Amino acid sequence: MTNALDLSPAEWGEALRAMGQPAFRAGQVFSWLHKGAKFSEMGNLPKTLREALAVEYDDSGVTIFERFPSKLDGTVKYLYRLADGNLIEGVRMRYHYGDTLCVSTQVGCRMGCRFCASTLEGLARNLTAGEILGQIVAANAEGKITNVVLMGSGEPLDNYDNVVKFLRLLREKGGVEMSLRSVSLSTCGLVPRMHRFAEEGLPVTLSVSLHAPNDDIRRTMMPVAETYRIEDVLRECRYYIEKTGRRVIFEYALAEGVNCAPENAKELASRLRGMQCHVNLIPLNPVKERELTGATRRQAEQFQHELEALHISATIRREMGRDISGACGQLRRGYIREHEAT
Ligand code: SAH
């Protein structure tokens, strides 16, 4: 069954016209759905229509199956259940300016980064636009989400069409209506897709998982580096900056003995010189199946100072939700059969 959140207002217009409904119904249905309402709750719709819609569309495509609140900070990890029994994870982080939701874009991931849990079992499938949006709609019911980061399981640009459709739905009038300036999309650097994305005219913040100052080191950490060179990734970043006027964020997970020596910082700084960018340093979070370990706080601070001395702005990301395996690179996929779910 089609997830009701997959449809744009225009698509609802067509679908409802085909059901013999007046034009104004499209806006009503769209706006109810984005508030998290079920068809049965749509009070201003005729009962027969509500019933007909429920036969054709799924209004519970994404539900919060379990919550894991952190004892360390206000972070909550959500385990979401999809209509087909797949389980994905999302994380609510509380900041002084509001709540940020980290959403997944795929069930699993096929990028194979050596330090990340999301890719351990490979890719099961792409999420639809409505399934990405549904994570926000479900979370909104327990506290308004003001910012969204596409940094959960999956590589957003590997699910290009659904992610772009999701972004367009997100800012649609009458829906969740979030400004795309409050959204960050993170990619491991799929060069041709980065180029195409820069041309969509969507003002999201682009984050790029660089993690290494050169291709030799990057290849030991990320299989994608076998296909695309850092130089080409950076060229697309410059293009994105040119097209959107926004600075790019580089993510750099510090792994002990791999990429955090002072000379690595120097090489990184020389590559990023003159670019409108910021580096987010993250001491690598532990993933039990992976052998890489995180740098110490002191190493991270040294690395940051090296970069700043060379005029590259850098911060060490505050780690949240580590006790609930809700931190970067710790999210996983799962699966549950219906009878187990009750
Ligand atoms: N696939 C996209 C979206 C994932 S975002 C991407 O690669 O950018 C999640 C971020 O966490 C990425 O920067 C990823 O490289 C990083 N990450 C993965 N495993 C990590 C770990 N164990 N410790 C810290 N960061 C990690």
Short mmCIF file of C-alpha atoms and ligand atoms in Angstrom, two decimals:
data_model
loop_
_atom_site.label_atom_id
_atom_site.label_comp_id
_atom_site.label_asym_id
_atom_site.label_seq_id
_atom_site.Cartn_x
_atom_site.Cartn_y
_atom_site.Cartn_z
CA MET A 1 0.00 0.00 0.00
CA THR A 2 1.23 3.52 -0.77
CA ASN A 3 2.42 5.51 2.23
CA ALA A 4 0.04 8.49 2.46
CA LEU A 5 2.99 10.79 3.26
CA ASP A 6 4.59 10.02 -0.10
CA LEU A 7 2.11 12.24 -1.96
CA SER A 8 2.72 15.90 -2.73
CA PRO A 9 -0.21 18.36 -2.64
CA ALA A 10 -0.37 18.15 -6.45
CA GLU A 11 -0.50 14.34 -6.31
CA TRP A 12 -3.28 14.50 -3.68
CA GLY A 13 -5.09 16.87 -5.99
CA GLU A 14 -5.06 14.31 -8.78
CA ALA A 15 -5.83 11.35 -6.54
CA LEU A 16 -8.81 13.07 -4.94
CA ARG A 17 -10.12 14.37 -8.24
CA ALA A 18 -10.10 10.78 -9.48
CA MET A 19 -12.21 9.93 -6.42
CA GLY A 20 -14.70 12.63 -7.43
CA GLN A 21 -13.71 15.07 -4.68
CA PRO A 22 -13.60 18.88 -4.86
CA ALA A 23 -10.19 20.55 -5.23
CA PHE A 24 -9.99 21.93 -1.67
CA ARG A 25 -9.84 18.42 -0.20
CA ALA A 26 -6.19 18.00 -1.27
CA GLY A 27 -4.98 20.71 1.11
CA GLN A 28 -7.09 19.32 3.93
CA VAL A 29 -5.76 15.78 3.60
CA PHE A 30 -2.16 16.91 3.13
CA SER A 31 -2.20 19.14 6.15
CA TRP A 32 -3.88 16.57 8.43
CA LEU A 33 -1.33 13.92 7.44
CA HIS A 34 1.62 16.20 8.15
CA LYS A 35 0.18 16.91 11.61
CA GLY A 36 0.32 13.18 12.23
CA ALA A 37 -3.44 12.54 11.95
CA LYS A 38 -4.88 9.22 10.79
CA PHE A 39 -7.66 9.20 8.17
CA SER A 40 -10.18 8.27 10.89
CA GLU A 41 -9.30 11.47 12.76
CA MET A 42 -9.80 13.87 9.85
CA GLY A 43 -12.95 15.47 11.28
CA ASN A 44 -13.73 17.81 8.37
CA LEU A 45 -13.79 15.00 5.80
CA PRO A 46 -16.92 12.96 4.94
CA LYS A 47 -16.84 9.56 6.62
CA THR A 48 -17.14 7.72 3.31
CA LEU A 49 -14.06 9.52 2.00
CA ARG A 50 -12.07 8.74 5.14
CA GLU A 51 -12.93 5.09 4.72
CA ALA A 52 -12.10 5.07 1.02
CA LEU A 53 -8.71 6.68 1.67
CA ALA A 54 -7.88 4.17 4.39
CA VAL A 55 -8.43 1.34 1.90
CA GLU A 56 -5.95 2.78 -0.59
CA TYR A 57 -3.32 4.54 1.52
CA ASP A 58 -1.31 3.63 4.57
CA ASP A 59 -1.54 6.33 7.25
CA SER A 60 0.78 4.58 9.71
CA GLY A 61 3.79 3.93 7.53
CA VAL A 62 6.27 5.02 10.20
CA THR A 63 5.59 4.50 13.90
CA ILE A 64 7.77 4.92 16.96
CA PHE A 65 8.28 1.36 18.14
CA GLU A 66 10.58 2.05 21.09
CA ARG A 67 12.29 5.01 22.79
CA PHE A 68 15.74 5.02 24.36
CA PRO A 69 16.32 8.14 26.45
CA SER A 70 19.95 8.94 27.26
CA LYS A 71 20.93 9.31 30.91
CA LEU A 72 23.77 11.65 29.95
CA ASP A 73 21.89 14.38 28.08
CA GLY A 74 18.41 15.05 26.69
CA THR A 75 18.99 12.80 23.69
CA VAL A 76 16.35 10.21 22.76
CA LYS A 77 16.94 7.44 20.25
CA TYR A 78 13.82 6.29 18.43
CA LEU A 79 13.39 2.87 16.94
CA TYR A 80 10.90 3.31 14.11
CA ARG A 81 8.91 0.50 12.58
CA LEU A 82 8.08 0.64 8.88
CA ALA A 83 5.01 -0.96 7.30
CA ASP A 84 7.04 -3.92 5.99
CA GLY A 85 8.57 -4.76 9.39
CA ASN A 86 11.90 -3.06 8.82
CA LEU A 87 13.28 -1.11 11.75
CA ILE A 88 15.27 2.09 11.42
CA GLU A 89 16.74 4.45 13.98
CA GLY A 90 16.51 8.19 14.48
CA VAL A 91 17.83 10.49 17.21
CA ARG A 92 16.32 13.57 18.88
CA MET A 93 18.96 15.96 20.19
CA ARG A 94 18.06 18.90 22.39
CA TYR A 95 19.92 22.14 21.85
CA HIS A 96 19.24 25.58 23.29
CA TYR A 97 17.74 26.67 19.95
CA GLY A 98 15.37 23.72 19.66
CA ASP A 99 15.22 20.00 18.93
CA THR A 100 17.17 18.48 16.05
CA LEU A 101 16.11 15.15 14.59
CA CYS A 102 18.67 12.92 12.92
CA VAL A 103 16.81 10.83 10.32
CA SER A 104 17.68 7.74 8.30
CA THR A 105 17.42 7.71 4.52
CA GLN A 106 17.91 4.00 3.85
CA VAL A 107 17.39 0.72 5.70
CA GLY A 108 21.08 -0.04 6.18
CA CYS A 109 23.72 1.31 3.82
CA ARG A 110 25.94 -0.06 1.08
CA MET A 111 28.87 2.35 1.37
CA GLY A 112 30.89 0.06 3.63
CA CYS A 113 32.78 2.65 5.73
CA ARG A 114 35.08 0.68 8.01
CA PHE A 115 34.15 2.55 11.18
CA CYS A 116 30.36 2.73 10.86
CA ALA A 117 27.66 0.40 12.24
CA SER A 118 24.97 1.38 9.73
CA THR A 119 26.63 -0.50 6.90
CA LEU A 120 27.45 -3.74 8.76
CA GLU A 121 24.58 -5.70 7.24
CA GLY A 122 24.52 -3.89 3.93
CA LEU A 123 21.55 -2.18 2.31
CA ALA A 124 18.05 -3.66 2.66
CA ARG A 125 16.23 -0.95 0.70
CA ASN A 126 15.77 2.76 0.13
CA LEU A 127 13.27 4.70 2.22
CA THR A 128 10.52 6.49 0.32
CA ALA A 129 10.12 10.27 0.67
CA GLY A 130 7.14 9.68 2.98
CA GLU A 131 9.12 7.31 5.17
CA ILE A 132 11.84 9.92 5.68
CA LEU A 133 9.22 12.57 6.40
CA GLY A 134 7.26 10.16 8.63
CA GLN A 135 10.17 10.05 11.09
CA ILE A 136 9.75 13.79 11.63
CA VAL A 137 5.95 13.70 11.76
CA ALA A 138 6.04 10.94 14.41
CA ALA A 139 8.68 12.76 16.47
CA ASN A 140 6.79 16.07 16.24
CA ALA A 141 3.98 14.49 18.28
CA GLU A 142 6.27 14.47 21.31
CA GLY A 143 7.92 17.88 20.94
CA LYS A 144 8.40 20.08 17.93
CA ILE A 145 11.38 19.36 15.73
CA THR A 146 13.02 22.58 14.54
CA ASN A 147 16.06 21.22 12.68
CA VAL A 148 16.70 18.08 10.69
CA VAL A 149 19.95 16.35 9.83
CA LEU A 150 20.11 13.59 7.22
CA MET A 151 22.80 11.79 9.16
CA GLY A 152 21.15 8.58 10.29
CA SER A 153 21.53 5.24 8.52
CA GLY A 154 22.04 5.39 4.79
CA GLU A 155 23.73 7.52 2.18
CA PRO A 156 21.22 10.24 1.19
CA LEU A 157 22.67 10.77 -2.28
CA ASP A 158 22.46 7.02 -2.95
CA ASN A 159 18.67 7.45 -2.60
CA TYR A 160 18.63 10.64 -4.60
CA ASP A 161 15.09 10.98 -5.96
CA ASN A 162 13.37 10.08 -2.69
CA VAL A 163 15.60 12.42 -0.69
CA VAL A 164 15.00 15.34 -3.04
CA LYS A 165 11.26 14.68 -3.01
CA PHE A 166 11.39 14.54 0.80
CA LEU A 167 13.13 17.93 0.94
CA ARG A 168 10.48 19.48 -1.30
CA LEU A 169 7.68 17.99 0.83
CA LEU A 170 9.31 19.26 4.00
CA ARG A 171 9.01 22.89 3.01
CA GLU A 172 5.56 22.60 1.43
CA LYS A 173 2.93 25.08 2.71
CA GLY A 174 0.37 23.53 5.02
CA GLY A 175 2.65 20.61 5.81
CA VAL A 176 5.58 20.45 8.23
CA GLU A 177 6.66 23.66 6.52
CA MET A 178 10.28 23.67 7.58
CA SER A 179 12.79 26.03 6.00
CA LEU A 180 15.50 24.05 4.22
CA ARG A 181 18.01 26.34 5.90
CA SER A 182 17.29 24.28 9.03
CA VAL A 183 18.28 21.07 7.27
CA SER A 184 21.72 19.47 6.82
CA LEU A 185 22.46 16.69 4.38
CA SER A 186 25.55 14.59 4.93
CA THR A 187 27.24 12.60 2.18
CA CYS A 188 30.28 10.37 1.95
CA GLY A 189 31.01 12.16 -1.33
CA LEU A 190 29.24 10.66 -4.37
CA VAL A 191 30.74 13.15 -6.82
CA PRO A 192 28.25 13.08 -9.75
CA ARG A 193 25.30 13.23 -7.35
CA MET A 194 26.85 16.14 -5.47
CA HIS A 195 27.04 18.02 -8.75
CA ARG A 196 23.41 17.30 -9.54
CA PHE A 197 22.33 18.21 -6.03
CA ALA A 198 24.03 21.62 -6.27
CA GLU A 199 21.75 22.33 -9.22
CA GLU A 200 18.47 21.52 -7.44
CA GLY A 201 18.34 24.96 -5.83
CA LEU A 202 17.64 23.53 -2.38
CA PRO A 203 19.36 25.67 0.29
CA VAL A 204 20.31 22.87 2.69
CA THR A 205 23.64 22.80 4.48
CA LEU A 206 25.93 20.29 2.83
CA SER A 207 28.09 18.17 5.13
CA VAL A 208 30.77 16.00 3.63
CA SER A 209 32.31 13.02 5.41
CA LEU A 210 35.93 13.58 4.51
CA HIS A 211 37.72 11.87 7.42
CA ALA A 212 41.15 11.97 5.79
CA PRO A 213 43.61 14.51 4.40
CA ASN A 214 44.61 12.37 1.41
CA ASP A 215 43.31 9.53 -0.76
CA ASP A 216 45.72 6.91 0.64
CA ILE A 217 44.40 7.30 4.17
CA ARG A 218 40.83 7.77 2.97
CA ARG A 219 40.95 4.47 1.06
CA THR A 220 41.81 2.60 4.26
CA MET A 221 38.66 4.00 5.88
CA MET A 222 36.08 4.37 3.13
CA PRO A 223 35.59 2.16 0.05
CA VAL A 224 34.00 5.13 -1.76
CA ALA A 225 37.50 6.64 -1.92
CA GLU A 226 38.40 3.91 -4.47
CA THR A 227 35.93 5.53 -6.85
CA TYR A 228 36.20 9.25 -6.14
CA ARG A 229 39.27 11.30 -5.31
CA ILE A 230 39.29 13.95 -2.59
CA GLU A 231 40.20 16.50 -5.23
CA ASP A 232 36.97 15.79 -7.11
CA VAL A 233 34.91 15.84 -3.91
CA LEU A 234 36.38 19.26 -3.07
CA ARG A 235 35.68 20.53 -6.58
CA GLU A 236 32.00 19.68 -6.09
CA CYS A 237 32.05 21.36 -2.68
CA ARG A 238 33.32 24.55 -4.31
CA TYR A 239 30.57 24.26 -6.89
CA TYR A 240 27.99 23.87 -4.12
CA ILE A 241 29.31 26.97 -2.35
CA GLU A 242 29.19 28.89 -5.63
CA LYS A 243 25.62 27.77 -6.36
CA THR A 244 24.13 28.21 -2.89
CA GLY A 245 26.36 30.78 -1.23
CA ARG A 246 26.54 28.53 1.81
CA ARG A 247 29.64 27.20 3.50
CA VAL A 248 30.27 23.47 3.47
CA ILE A 249 30.88 21.45 6.63
CA PHE A 250 33.52 18.71 6.62
CA GLU A 251 33.14 15.85 9.04
CA TYR A 252 36.34 14.33 10.27
CA ALA A 253 36.20 11.32 12.62
CA LEU A 254 39.49 11.06 14.47
CA ALA A 255 40.76 7.47 14.58
CA GLU A 256 43.74 6.62 16.73
CA GLY A 257 46.88 6.01 14.69
CA VAL A 258 45.07 6.59 11.38
CA ASN A 259 44.30 10.23 10.62
CA CYS A 260 45.00 12.40 13.66
CA ALA A 261 48.73 13.15 13.58
CA PRO A 262 49.81 16.80 13.36
CA GLU A 263 51.00 16.30 9.77
CA ASN A 264 47.51 15.08 8.86
CA ALA A 265 46.07 18.35 10.16
CA LYS A 266 48.61 20.33 8.13
CA GLU A 267 47.83 18.43 4.94
CA LEU A 268 44.10 18.86 5.52
CA ALA A 269 44.50 22.58 6.10
CA SER A 270 46.49 23.02 2.90
CA ARG A 271 43.77 21.29 0.90
CA LEU A 272 40.96 23.36 2.41
CA ARG A 273 42.76 26.68 2.25
CA GLY A 274 40.63 29.49 0.86
CA MET A 275 37.42 27.49 0.99
CA GLN A 276 34.31 28.77 2.71
CA CYS A 277 34.10 25.83 5.11
CA HIS A 278 34.14 24.53 8.65
CA VAL A 279 35.58 21.29 10.01
CA ASN A 280 33.64 19.25 12.52
CA LEU A 281 35.97 16.96 14.46
CA ILE A 282 34.43 13.85 16.02
CA PRO A 283 36.56 11.49 18.10
CA LEU A 284 35.53 8.18 16.50
CA ASN A 285 32.73 6.49 18.43
CA PRO A 286 33.15 2.84 19.31
CA VAL A 287 31.33 0.25 17.22
CA LYS A 288 31.82 -3.20 18.70
CA GLU A 289 32.34 -5.04 15.40
CA ARG A 290 34.95 -2.54 14.25
CA GLU A 291 38.59 -2.43 15.28
CA LEU A 292 39.22 1.31 14.88
CA THR A 293 39.36 3.32 18.10
CA GLY A 294 38.72 6.99 18.75
CA ALA A 295 41.35 9.61 19.41
CA THR A 296 41.61 11.00 22.94
CA ARG A 297 40.17 14.37 23.85
CA ARG A 298 43.72 15.75 23.99
CA GLN A 299 44.58 14.53 20.49
CA ALA A 300 41.34 16.04 19.21
CA GLU A 301 42.17 19.40 20.79
CA GLN A 302 45.67 19.33 19.31
CA PHE A 303 44.28 18.56 15.88
CA GLN A 304 41.81 21.42 16.23
CA HIS A 305 44.58 23.82 17.25
CA GLU A 306 46.74 22.80 14.28
CA LEU A 307 43.85 23.55 11.92
CA GLU A 308 43.00 26.86 13.54
CA ALA A 309 46.63 27.98 13.48
CA LEU A 310 46.39 27.49 9.72
CA HIS A 311 43.16 29.52 9.57
CA ILE A 312 40.75 26.63 9.10
CA SER A 313 37.78 26.98 11.45
CA ALA A 314 37.22 23.77 13.39
CA THR A 315 35.24 22.58 16.39
CA ILE A 316 35.06 19.32 18.27
CA ARG A 317 31.53 18.03 18.05
CA ARG A 318 29.80 17.58 21.38
CA GLU A 319 28.99 13.91 21.55
CA MET A 320 25.41 13.06 22.44
CA GLY A 321 23.57 9.88 23.21
CA ARG A 322 26.62 7.67 23.40
CA ASP A 323 25.14 5.54 26.21
CA ILE A 324 22.19 4.62 23.98
CA SER A 325 24.33 3.93 20.89
CA GLY A 326 22.75 7.01 19.39
CA ALA A 327 25.97 8.79 18.44
CA CYS A 328 27.42 9.21 14.94
CA GLY A 329 28.07 5.91 13.25
CA GLN A 330 26.28 3.83 15.88
CA LEU A 331 22.86 3.55 14.25
CA ARG A 332 21.75 0.23 12.81
CA ARG A 333 18.97 -1.44 10.91
CA GLY A 334 16.68 -4.16 12.17
CA TYR A 335 13.67 -6.22 11.20
CA ILE A 336 10.61 -7.40 13.04
CA ARG A 337 7.74 -9.65 11.99
CA GLU A 338 4.23 -8.42 12.72
CA HIS A 339 3.44 -11.07 15.35
CA GLU A 340 6.57 -10.13 17.30
CA ALA A 341 5.59 -6.51 17.25
CA THR A 342 2.64 -6.86 19.60
N1 SAH B 1 26.17 8.38 4.63
C1 SAH B 1 26.22 9.77 4.99
C2 SAH B 1 25.30 10.08 6.14
C3 SAH B 1 25.76 9.51 7.47
S1 SAH B 1 26.09 10.81 8.52
C4 SAH B 1 27.66 10.18 5.23
O1 SAH B 1 28.51 9.32 5.14
O2 SAH B 1 27.94 11.35 5.44
C5 SAH B 1 26.88 10.04 9.81
C6 SAH B 1 28.25 10.62 10.08
O3 SAH B 1 28.88 9.86 11.12
C7 SAH B 1 29.17 10.51 8.88
O4 SAH B 1 30.02 11.60 8.82
C8 SAH B 1 29.95 9.26 9.21
O5 SAH B 1 31.13 9.16 8.50
C9 SAH B 1 30.14 9.45 10.69
N2 SAH B 1 30.51 8.23 11.39
C10 SAH B 1 30.28 6.96 11.02
N3 SAH B 1 30.76 6.10 11.94
C11 SAH B 1 31.30 6.86 12.91
C12 SAH B 1 31.93 6.56 14.14
N4 SAH B 1 32.11 5.30 14.53
N5 SAH B 1 32.34 7.59 14.90
C13 SAH B 1 32.12 8.88 14.52
N6 SAH B 1 31.52 9.22 13.38
C14 SAH B 1 31.12 8.22 12.58
#
